[in-house]
Coordinates of C-alpha atoms in Angstrom, one line a residue:
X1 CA 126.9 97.1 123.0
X2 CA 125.0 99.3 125.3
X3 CA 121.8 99.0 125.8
X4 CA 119.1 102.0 125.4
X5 CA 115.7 100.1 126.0
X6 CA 114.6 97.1 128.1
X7 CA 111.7 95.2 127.9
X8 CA 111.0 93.1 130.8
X9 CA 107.9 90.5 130.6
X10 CA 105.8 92.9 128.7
X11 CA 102.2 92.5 128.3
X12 CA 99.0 93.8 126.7
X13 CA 95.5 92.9 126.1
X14 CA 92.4 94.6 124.5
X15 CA 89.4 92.6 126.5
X16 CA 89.8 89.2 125.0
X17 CA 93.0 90.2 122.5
X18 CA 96.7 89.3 123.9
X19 CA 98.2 92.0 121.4
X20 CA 101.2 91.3 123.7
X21 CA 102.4 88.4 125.8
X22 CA 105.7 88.4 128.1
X23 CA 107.7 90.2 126.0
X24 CA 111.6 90.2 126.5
X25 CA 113.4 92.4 124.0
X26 CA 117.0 94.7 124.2
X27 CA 117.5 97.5 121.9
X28 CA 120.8 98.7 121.9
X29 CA 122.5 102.1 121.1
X30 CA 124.6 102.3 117.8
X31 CA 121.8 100.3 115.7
X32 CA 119.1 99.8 113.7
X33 CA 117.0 97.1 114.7
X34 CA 113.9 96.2 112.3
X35 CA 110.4 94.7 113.9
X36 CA 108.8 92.2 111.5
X37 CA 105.7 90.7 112.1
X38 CA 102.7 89.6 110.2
X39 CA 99.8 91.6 111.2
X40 CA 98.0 91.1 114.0
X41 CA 101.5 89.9 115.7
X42 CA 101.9 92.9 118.0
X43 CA 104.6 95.2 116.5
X44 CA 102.7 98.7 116.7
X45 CA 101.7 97.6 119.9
X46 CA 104.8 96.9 121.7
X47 CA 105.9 100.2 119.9
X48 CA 102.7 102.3 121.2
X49 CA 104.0 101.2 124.4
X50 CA 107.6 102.3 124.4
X51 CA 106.3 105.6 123.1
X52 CA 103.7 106.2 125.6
X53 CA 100.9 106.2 123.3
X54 CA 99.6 102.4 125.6
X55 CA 100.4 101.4 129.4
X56 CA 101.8 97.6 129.2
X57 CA 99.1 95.7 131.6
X58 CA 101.9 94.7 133.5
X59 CA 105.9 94.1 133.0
X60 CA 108.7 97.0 132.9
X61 CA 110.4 99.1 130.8
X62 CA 114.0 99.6 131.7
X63 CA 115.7 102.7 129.7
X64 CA 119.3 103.0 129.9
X65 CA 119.6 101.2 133.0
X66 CA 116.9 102.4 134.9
X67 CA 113.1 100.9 135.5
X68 CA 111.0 104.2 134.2
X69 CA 107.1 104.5 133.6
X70 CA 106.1 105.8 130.2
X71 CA 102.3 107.0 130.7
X72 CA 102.5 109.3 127.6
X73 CA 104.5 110.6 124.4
X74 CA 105.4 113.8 127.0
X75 CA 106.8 111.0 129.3
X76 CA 108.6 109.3 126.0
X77 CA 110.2 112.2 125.0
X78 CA 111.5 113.2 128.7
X79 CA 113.7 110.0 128.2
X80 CA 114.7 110.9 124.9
X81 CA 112.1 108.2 123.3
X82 CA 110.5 109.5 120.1
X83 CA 108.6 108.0 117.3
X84 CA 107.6 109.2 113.3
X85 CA 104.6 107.9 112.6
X86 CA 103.3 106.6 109.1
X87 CA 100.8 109.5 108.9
X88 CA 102.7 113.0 110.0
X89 CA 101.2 115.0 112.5
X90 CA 102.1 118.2 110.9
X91 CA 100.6 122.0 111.0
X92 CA 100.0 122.5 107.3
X93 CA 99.8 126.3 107.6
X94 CA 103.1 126.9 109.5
X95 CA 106.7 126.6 108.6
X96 CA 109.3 124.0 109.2
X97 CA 110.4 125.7 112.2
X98 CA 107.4 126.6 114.0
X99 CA 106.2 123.0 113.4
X100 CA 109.5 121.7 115.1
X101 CA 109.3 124.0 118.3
X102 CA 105.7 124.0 118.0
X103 CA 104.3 122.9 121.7
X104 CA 107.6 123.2 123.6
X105 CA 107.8 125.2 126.7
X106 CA 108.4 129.0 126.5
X107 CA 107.1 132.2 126.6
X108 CA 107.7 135.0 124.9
X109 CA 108.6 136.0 121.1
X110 CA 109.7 132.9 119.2
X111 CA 113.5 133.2 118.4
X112 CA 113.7 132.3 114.9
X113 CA 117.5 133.2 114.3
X114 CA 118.2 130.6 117.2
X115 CA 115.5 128.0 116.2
X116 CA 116.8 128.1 112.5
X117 CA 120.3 127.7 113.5
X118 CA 119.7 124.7 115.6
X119 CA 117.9 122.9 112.7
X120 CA 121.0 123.9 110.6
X121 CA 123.2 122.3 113.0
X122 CA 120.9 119.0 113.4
X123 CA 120.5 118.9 109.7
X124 CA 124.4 119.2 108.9
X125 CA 125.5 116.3 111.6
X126 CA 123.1 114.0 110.1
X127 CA 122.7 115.2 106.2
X128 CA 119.1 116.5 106.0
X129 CA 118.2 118.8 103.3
X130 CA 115.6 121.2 105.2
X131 CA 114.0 125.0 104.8
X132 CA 113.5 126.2 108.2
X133 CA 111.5 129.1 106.8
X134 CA 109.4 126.9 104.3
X135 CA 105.3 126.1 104.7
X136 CA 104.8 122.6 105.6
X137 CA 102.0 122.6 102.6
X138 CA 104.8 123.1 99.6
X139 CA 106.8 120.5 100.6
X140 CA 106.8 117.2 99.4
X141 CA 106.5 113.9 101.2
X142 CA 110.1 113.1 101.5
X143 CA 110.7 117.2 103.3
X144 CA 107.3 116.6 105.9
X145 CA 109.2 113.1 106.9
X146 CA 112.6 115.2 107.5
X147 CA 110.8 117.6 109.4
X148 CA 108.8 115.1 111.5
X149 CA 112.3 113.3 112.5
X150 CA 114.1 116.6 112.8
X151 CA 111.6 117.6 115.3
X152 CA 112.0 114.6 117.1
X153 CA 116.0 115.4 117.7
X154 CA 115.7 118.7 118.0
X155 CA 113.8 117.7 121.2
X156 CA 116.5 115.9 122.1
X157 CA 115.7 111.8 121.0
X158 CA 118.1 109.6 121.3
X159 CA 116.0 106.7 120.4
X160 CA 114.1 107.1 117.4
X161 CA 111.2 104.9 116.3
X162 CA 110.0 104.8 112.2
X163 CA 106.9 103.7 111.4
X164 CA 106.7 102.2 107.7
X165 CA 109.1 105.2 106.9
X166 CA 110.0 104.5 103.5
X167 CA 105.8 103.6 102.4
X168 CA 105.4 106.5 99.8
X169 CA 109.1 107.5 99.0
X170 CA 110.6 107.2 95.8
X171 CA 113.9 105.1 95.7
X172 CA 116.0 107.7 95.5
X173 CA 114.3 109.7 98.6
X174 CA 114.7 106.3 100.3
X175 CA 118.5 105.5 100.0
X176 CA 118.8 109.3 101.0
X177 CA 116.8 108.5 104.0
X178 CA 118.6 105.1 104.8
X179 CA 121.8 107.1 104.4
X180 CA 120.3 109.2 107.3
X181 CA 119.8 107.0 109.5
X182 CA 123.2 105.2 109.2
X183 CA 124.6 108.8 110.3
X184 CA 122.1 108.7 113.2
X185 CA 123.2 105.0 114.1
X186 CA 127.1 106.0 113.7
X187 CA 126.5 109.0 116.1
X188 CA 125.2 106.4 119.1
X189 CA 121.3 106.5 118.3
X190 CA 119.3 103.5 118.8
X191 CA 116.5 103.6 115.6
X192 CA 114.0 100.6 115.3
X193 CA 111.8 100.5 112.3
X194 CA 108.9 99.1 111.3
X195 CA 108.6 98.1 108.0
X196 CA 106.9 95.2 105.8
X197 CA 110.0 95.5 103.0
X198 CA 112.5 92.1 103.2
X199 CA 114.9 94.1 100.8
X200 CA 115.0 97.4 103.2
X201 CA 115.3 95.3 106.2
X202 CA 118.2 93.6 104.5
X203 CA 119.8 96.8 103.5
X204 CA 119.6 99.1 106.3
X205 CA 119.1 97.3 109.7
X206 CA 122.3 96.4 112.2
X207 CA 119.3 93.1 113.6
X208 CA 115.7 92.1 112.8
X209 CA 113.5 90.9 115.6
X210 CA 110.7 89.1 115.1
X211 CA 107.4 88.6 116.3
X212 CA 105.0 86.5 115.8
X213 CA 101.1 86.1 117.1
X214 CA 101.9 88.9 119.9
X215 CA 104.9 86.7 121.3
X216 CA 108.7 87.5 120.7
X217 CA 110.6 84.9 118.4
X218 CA 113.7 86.2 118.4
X219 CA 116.5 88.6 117.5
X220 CA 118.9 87.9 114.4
X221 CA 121.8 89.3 112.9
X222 CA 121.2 90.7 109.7
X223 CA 124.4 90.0 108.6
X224 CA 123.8 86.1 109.2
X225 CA 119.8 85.9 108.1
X226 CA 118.2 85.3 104.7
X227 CA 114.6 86.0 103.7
X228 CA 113.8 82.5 103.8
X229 CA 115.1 82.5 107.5
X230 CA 113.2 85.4 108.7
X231 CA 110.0 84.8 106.7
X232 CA 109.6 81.3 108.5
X233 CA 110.1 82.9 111.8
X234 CA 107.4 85.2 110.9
X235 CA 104.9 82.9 109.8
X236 CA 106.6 80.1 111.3
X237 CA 106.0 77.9 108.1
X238 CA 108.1 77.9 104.8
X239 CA 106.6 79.9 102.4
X240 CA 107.7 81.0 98.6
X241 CA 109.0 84.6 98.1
X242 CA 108.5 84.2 94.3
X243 CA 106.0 86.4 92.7
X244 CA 104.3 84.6 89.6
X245 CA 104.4 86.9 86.2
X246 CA 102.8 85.0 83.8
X247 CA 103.2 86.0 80.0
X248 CA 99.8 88.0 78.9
X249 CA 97.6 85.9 76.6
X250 CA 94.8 87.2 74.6
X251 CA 95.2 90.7 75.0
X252 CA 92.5 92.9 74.1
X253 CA 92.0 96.6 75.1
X254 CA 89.6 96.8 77.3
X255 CA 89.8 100.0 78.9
X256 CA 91.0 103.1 77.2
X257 CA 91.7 106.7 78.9
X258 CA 92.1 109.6 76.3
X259 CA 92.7 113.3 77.6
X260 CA 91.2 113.0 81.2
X261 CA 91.4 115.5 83.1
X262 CA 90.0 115.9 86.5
X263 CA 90.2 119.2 89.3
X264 CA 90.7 118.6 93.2
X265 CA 88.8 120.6 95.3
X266 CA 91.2 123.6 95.0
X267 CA 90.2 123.8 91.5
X268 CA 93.6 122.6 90.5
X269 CA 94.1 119.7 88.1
X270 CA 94.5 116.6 89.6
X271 CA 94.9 114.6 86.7
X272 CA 96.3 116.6 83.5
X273 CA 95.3 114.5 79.8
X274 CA 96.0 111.3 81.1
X275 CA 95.7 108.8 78.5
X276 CA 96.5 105.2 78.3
X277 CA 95.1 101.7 77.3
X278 CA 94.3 98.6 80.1
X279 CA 94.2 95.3 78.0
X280 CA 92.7 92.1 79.0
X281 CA 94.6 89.3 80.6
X282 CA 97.3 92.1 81.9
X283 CA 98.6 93.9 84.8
X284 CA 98.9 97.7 84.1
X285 CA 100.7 99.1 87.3
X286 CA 100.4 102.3 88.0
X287 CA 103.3 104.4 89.6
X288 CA 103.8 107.8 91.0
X289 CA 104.9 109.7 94.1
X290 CA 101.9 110.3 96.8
X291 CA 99.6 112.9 95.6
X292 CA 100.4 112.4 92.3
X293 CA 96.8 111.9 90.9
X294 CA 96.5 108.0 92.0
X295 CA 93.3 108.4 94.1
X296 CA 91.4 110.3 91.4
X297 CA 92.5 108.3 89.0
X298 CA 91.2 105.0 90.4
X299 CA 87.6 106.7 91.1
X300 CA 87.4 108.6 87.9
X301 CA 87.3 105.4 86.1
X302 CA 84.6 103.9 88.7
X303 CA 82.6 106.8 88.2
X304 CA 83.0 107.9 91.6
X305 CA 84.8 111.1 90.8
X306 CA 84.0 114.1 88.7
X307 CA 85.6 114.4 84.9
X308 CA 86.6 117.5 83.8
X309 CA 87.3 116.5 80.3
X310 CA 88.7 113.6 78.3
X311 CA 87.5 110.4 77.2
X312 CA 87.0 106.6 79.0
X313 CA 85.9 103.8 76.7
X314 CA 85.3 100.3 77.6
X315 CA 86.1 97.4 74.8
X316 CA 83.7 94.4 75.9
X317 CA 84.3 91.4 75.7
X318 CA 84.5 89.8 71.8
X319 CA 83.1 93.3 70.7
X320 CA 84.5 95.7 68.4
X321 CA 81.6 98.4 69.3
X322 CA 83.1 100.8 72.9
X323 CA 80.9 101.6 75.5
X324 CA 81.6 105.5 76.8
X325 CA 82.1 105.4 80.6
X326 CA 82.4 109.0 81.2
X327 CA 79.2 110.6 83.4
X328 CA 77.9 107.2 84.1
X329 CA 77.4 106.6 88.3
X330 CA 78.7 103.0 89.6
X331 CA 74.9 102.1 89.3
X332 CA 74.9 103.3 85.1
X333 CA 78.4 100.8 84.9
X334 CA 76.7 97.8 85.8
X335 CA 73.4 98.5 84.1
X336 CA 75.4 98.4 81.0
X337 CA 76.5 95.1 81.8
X338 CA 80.4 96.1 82.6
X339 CA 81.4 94.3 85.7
X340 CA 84.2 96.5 86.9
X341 CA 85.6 95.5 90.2
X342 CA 87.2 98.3 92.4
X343 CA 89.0 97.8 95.8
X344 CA 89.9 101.5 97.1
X345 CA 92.8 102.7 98.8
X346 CA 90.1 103.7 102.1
X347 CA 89.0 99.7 102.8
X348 CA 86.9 100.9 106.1
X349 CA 85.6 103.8 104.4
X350 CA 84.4 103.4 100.8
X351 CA 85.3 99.8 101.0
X352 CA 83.9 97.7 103.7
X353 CA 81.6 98.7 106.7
X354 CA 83.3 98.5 109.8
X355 CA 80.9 98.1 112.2
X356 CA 78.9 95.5 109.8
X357 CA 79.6 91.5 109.8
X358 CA 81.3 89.9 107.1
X359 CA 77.6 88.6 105.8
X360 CA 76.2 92.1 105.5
X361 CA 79.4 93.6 103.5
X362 CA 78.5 90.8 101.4
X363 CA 75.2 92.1 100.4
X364 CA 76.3 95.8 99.9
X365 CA 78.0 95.1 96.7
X366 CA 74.8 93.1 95.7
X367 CA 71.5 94.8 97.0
X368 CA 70.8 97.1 94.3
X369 CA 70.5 93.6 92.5
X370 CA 67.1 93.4 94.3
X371 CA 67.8 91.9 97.5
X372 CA 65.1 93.3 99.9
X373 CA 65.4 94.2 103.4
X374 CA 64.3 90.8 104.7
X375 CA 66.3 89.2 102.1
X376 CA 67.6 85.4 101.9
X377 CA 71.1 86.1 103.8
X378 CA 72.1 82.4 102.5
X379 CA 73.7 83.3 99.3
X380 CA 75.6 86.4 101.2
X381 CA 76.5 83.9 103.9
X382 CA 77.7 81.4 102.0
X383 CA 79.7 83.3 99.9
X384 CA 81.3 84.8 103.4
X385 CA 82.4 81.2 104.2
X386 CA 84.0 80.7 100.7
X387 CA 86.1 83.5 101.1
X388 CA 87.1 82.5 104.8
X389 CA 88.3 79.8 103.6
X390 CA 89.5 80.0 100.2
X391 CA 91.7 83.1 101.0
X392 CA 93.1 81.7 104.5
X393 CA 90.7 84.4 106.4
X394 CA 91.5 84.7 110.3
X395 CA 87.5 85.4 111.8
X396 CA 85.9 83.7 114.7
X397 CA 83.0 83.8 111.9
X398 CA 80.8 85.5 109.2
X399 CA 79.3 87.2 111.6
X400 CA 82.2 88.6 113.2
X401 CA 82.3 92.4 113.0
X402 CA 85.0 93.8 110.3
X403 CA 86.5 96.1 112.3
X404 CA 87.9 93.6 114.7
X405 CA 89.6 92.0 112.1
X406 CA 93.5 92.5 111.4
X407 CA 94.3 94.2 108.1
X408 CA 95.4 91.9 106.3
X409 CA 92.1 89.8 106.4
X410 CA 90.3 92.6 106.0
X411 CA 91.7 93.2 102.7
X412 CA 91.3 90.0 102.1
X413 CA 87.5 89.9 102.6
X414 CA 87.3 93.2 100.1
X415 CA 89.3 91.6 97.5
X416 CA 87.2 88.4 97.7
X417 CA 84.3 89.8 97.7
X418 CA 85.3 92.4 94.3
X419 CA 86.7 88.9 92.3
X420 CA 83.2 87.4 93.2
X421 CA 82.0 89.3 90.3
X422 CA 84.2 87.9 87.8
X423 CA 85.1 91.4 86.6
X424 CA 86.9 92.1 83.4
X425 CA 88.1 95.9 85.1
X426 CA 89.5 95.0 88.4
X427 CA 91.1 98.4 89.9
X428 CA 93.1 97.9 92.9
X429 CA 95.0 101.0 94.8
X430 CA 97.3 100.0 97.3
X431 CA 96.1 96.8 98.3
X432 CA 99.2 95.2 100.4
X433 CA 99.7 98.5 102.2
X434 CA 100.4 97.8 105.7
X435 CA 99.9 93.9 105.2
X436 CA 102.5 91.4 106.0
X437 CA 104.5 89.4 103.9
X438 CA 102.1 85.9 103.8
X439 CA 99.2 88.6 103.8
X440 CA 100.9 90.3 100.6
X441 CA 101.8 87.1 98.3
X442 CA 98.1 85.8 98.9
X443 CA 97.2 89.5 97.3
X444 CA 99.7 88.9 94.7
X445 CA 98.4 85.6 93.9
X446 CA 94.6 86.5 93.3
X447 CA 95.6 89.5 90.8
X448 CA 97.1 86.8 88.9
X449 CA 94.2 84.6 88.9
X450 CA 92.4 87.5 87.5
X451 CA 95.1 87.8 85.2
X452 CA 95.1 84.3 84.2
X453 CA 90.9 84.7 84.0
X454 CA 91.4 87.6 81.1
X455 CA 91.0 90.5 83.6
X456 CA 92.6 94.1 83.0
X457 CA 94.0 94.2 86.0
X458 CA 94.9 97.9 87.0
X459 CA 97.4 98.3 90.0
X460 CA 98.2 101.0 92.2
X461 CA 101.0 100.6 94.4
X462 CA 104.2 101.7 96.6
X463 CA 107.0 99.0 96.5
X464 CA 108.4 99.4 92.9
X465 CA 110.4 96.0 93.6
X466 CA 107.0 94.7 93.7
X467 CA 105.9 96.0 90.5
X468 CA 108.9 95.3 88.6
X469 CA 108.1 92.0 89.7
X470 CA 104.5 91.8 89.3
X471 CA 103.3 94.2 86.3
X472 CA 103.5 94.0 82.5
X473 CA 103.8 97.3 81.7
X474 CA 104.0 100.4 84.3
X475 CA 102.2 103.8 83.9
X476 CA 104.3 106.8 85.8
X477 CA 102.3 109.7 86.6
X478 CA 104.1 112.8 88.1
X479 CA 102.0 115.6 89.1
X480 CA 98.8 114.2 87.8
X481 CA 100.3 113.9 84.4
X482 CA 101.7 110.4 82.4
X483 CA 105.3 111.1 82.8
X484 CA 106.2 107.4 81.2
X485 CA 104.5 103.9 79.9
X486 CA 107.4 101.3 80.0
X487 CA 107.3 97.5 79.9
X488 CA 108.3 96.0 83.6
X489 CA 110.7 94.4 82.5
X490 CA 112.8 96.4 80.3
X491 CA 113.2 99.6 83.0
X492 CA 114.9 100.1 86.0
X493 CA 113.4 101.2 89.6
X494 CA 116.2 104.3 89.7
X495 CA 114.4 105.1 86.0
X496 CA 110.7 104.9 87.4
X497 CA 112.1 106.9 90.2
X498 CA 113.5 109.6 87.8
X499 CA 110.3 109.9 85.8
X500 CA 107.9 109.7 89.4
X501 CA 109.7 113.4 89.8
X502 CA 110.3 114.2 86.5
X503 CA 113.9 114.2 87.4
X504 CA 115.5 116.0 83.5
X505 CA 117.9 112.5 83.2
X506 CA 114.6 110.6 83.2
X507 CA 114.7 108.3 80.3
X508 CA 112.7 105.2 79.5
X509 CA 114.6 102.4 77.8

């Protein structure tokens, strides 16, 4: 098969990091070829370089043939290299088509007739559905993705790289996107993606190379693999792919949502009467396209986001008497002795400090407790140590800043330090997103522990294999309203899928 991209002896280094070390890799027109990689193993890296967004410290790049130097994306996309990041880099305000030609050379009146009629043609040789004329802020997730790889042919890609592409598609947007890209891949373009999901790897990609700890492993056939296979390459250990679901025991309500309703900043409801009930010793996944209310779900019930209306009572703990939630600050929670644990979807923003060490993150979920500013750092520290080594953390040390860890162990800090608590609400939005597989199964595990422990366990997520596999009952929400409540393992992912758009066939068994 021909070959589209070299790599030759490829490194890179960030001071005392080797993100990337002699790299020898072949991508090849007329497939798909998937990167997998725990994190911190160099994939987004080696991909950053390709696209021009790093300069390898040394090696080549060799594109169909010939040695070329990729300084930046301009340079990429001169040799027909372009890449669709996770988060699109879209004009809100403008249309389809003036995002697509937007920054391309010309002067003059922008010919729309022509522009449009190009993204026709583009769209009918590979089976996008796309508005040329429509804003960028109406569309949904699934139309800004088409647009961003539309843009990417219309300047005239040949290689295409996908970042996490299918991360906040439903699963019918993603088997209309993997049927895409097998019409790209038929018509002679090399795609590589980039994606955490074992079951999309198996179903799309032609090979899957692997890396692992910034050095290249090796490139198998799809075809010929297993998960087993390529997980040990990844981690180079055998690990179990089997996600615990043990039967709830002593369920109580412990949480219970009646009629919230909450506005986002437009004014517009975010959440619409959302009502529902989180018992104890549980996992209550929540479901729902991107946008669909998740975030202000999640900080609603920490009392980190403004209630319009509606109800939120919490059932402790061998009492019949509820405790009203709504109004109360984080501060008003705990003083009323409800230890609700909440790991956001922002872990370097409202989560962790980045620029503070593991010891000091410690203390922030504990110094309104009375620790002083010259306080005794041992309890902090110590408790730093346990969760190094209880959850498998990868840190020089507790004092290690947490911005230069990967993020899977960063998650892995927040998590430990929210389960400290012993919470009996733990909230948890998207907490594998952009983890690797070993990183994911260790996240897995501890919401089962807290499970086990007699937690309500409330979990936001993407994969819907995962939360088939992992929930006891599912919430759907669909344009900030409860769309569906269905027990995991009684409904399909094509019927989550339905009632995550509200699709008129959506049904719930």
């Amino acid at each position: 098969m021909e070959s589209a991209i070299k790599l030759q002896n490829i490194s890179k280094s960030f001071g005392d990091v080797r993100a990337n070390i002699d790299i020898n890799m072949q991508f090849n027109k007329g497939e798909i070829l998937a990167i997998l990689g725990e994190n911190g193993s160099g994939k987004t890296t080696l991909m950053n370089m390709i696209s021009g967004i790093y300069f390898p410290d040394s090696g080549s790049i060799i594109v169909d043939g010939r040695e070329v130097t990729i300084r930046s994306p301009r340079d990429a996309f001169s040799l027909g290299i372009g890449m669709i990041h996770q988060h699109y880099k879209l004009v809100e305000v403008l249309t389809a088509a003036e995002n697509i030609v937007l920054g391309l050379p010309g002067k003059g009146k922008l010919d729309r007739a022509a522009v449009s009629a190009k993204i026709k043609q583009i769209s009918m040789r590979y089976g996008f559905d796309i508005n040329p004329d429509k804003k960028v802020y109406d569309m949904s997730i699934s139309e800004k993705q088409t647009v961003e790889i539309v843009k990417t042919l219309y300047r005239g890609a040949s290689i295409l790289i996908l970042d996490e592409p299918t991360a906040v598609l439903t699963p019918q947007e993603t088997d209309r996107l993997f049927s895409v890209m097998r019409n790209m891949r038929d018509d002679g373009k090399a795609l590589i993606i980039i994606t955490h999901k074992l079951n999309e790897v198996m179903a799309v990609s032609s090979k899957v190379a692997v890396l692992r700890k910034g050095e290249y492993i090796g490139t198998v056939e799809t075809a010929k693999t297993s998960y087993k296979e390529l997980t040990e390459m990844m981690v180079g250990r055998t690990i179990s792919l089997n996600i615990e679901r043990p039967p709830p025991t002593g369920q109580q309500d412990r949480l219970e949502l009646r009629n919230i309703t909450c506005l986002n900043e437009e004014g517009i409801p975010a959440l619409d009467n959302v009502s529902f009930t989180a018992k104890s010793g549980e996992i209550l996944g929540v479901a729902g396209v991107a946008g669909s209310g998740q975030r202000e779900l999640c900080e609603a019930i920490a009392g980190l986001y403004p209630i319009l209306s509606g109800e939120i009572d919490y059932y402790p703990p061998g009492s019949d008497k509820t405790q009203p939630i709504v109004g109360k600050t984080p501060k008003n929670i705990r003083k009323m002795g409800i230890v609700l644990a909440f790991v956001p979807e922002d872990r370097l923003g409202m989560g962790l400090v980045a620029n503070m060490h593991m010891v000091d993150n410690m203390l922030l979920k504990g110094y309104r407790k009375g620790f002083p500013v010259f306080a005794d750092r041992k309890p902090p520290k110590k408790l730093a140590e346990n969760i190094i080594k209880s959850l498998d953390v990868v840190a020089p040390g507790v004092y290690t800043p947490i911005r230069r860890l990967s993020g899977g162990n960063v998650q892995k800090v927040l998590l430990g330090r929210e389960i400290s608590s012993q919470p009996t609400v733990l909230i948890a939005a998207y907490p594998v997103r952009g983890l690797d597989i070993n990183s994911s199964f260790t996240v897995y595990n501890l919401l089962n522990e807290e499970k086990k422990k007699g937690a309500a366990v409330i979990y936001i997520g993407e994969d819907l294999d995962i939360m088939l596999e992992l929930c006891d009952r599912i919430v759907v929400l669909c344009g900030g309203k409860v769309s569906g409540i269905a027990d995991a393992q009684s409904i399909t992912k094509e019927e989550i899928g339905m009632l995550m758009t509200n699709l008129p066939d959506a049904r719930l068994p």
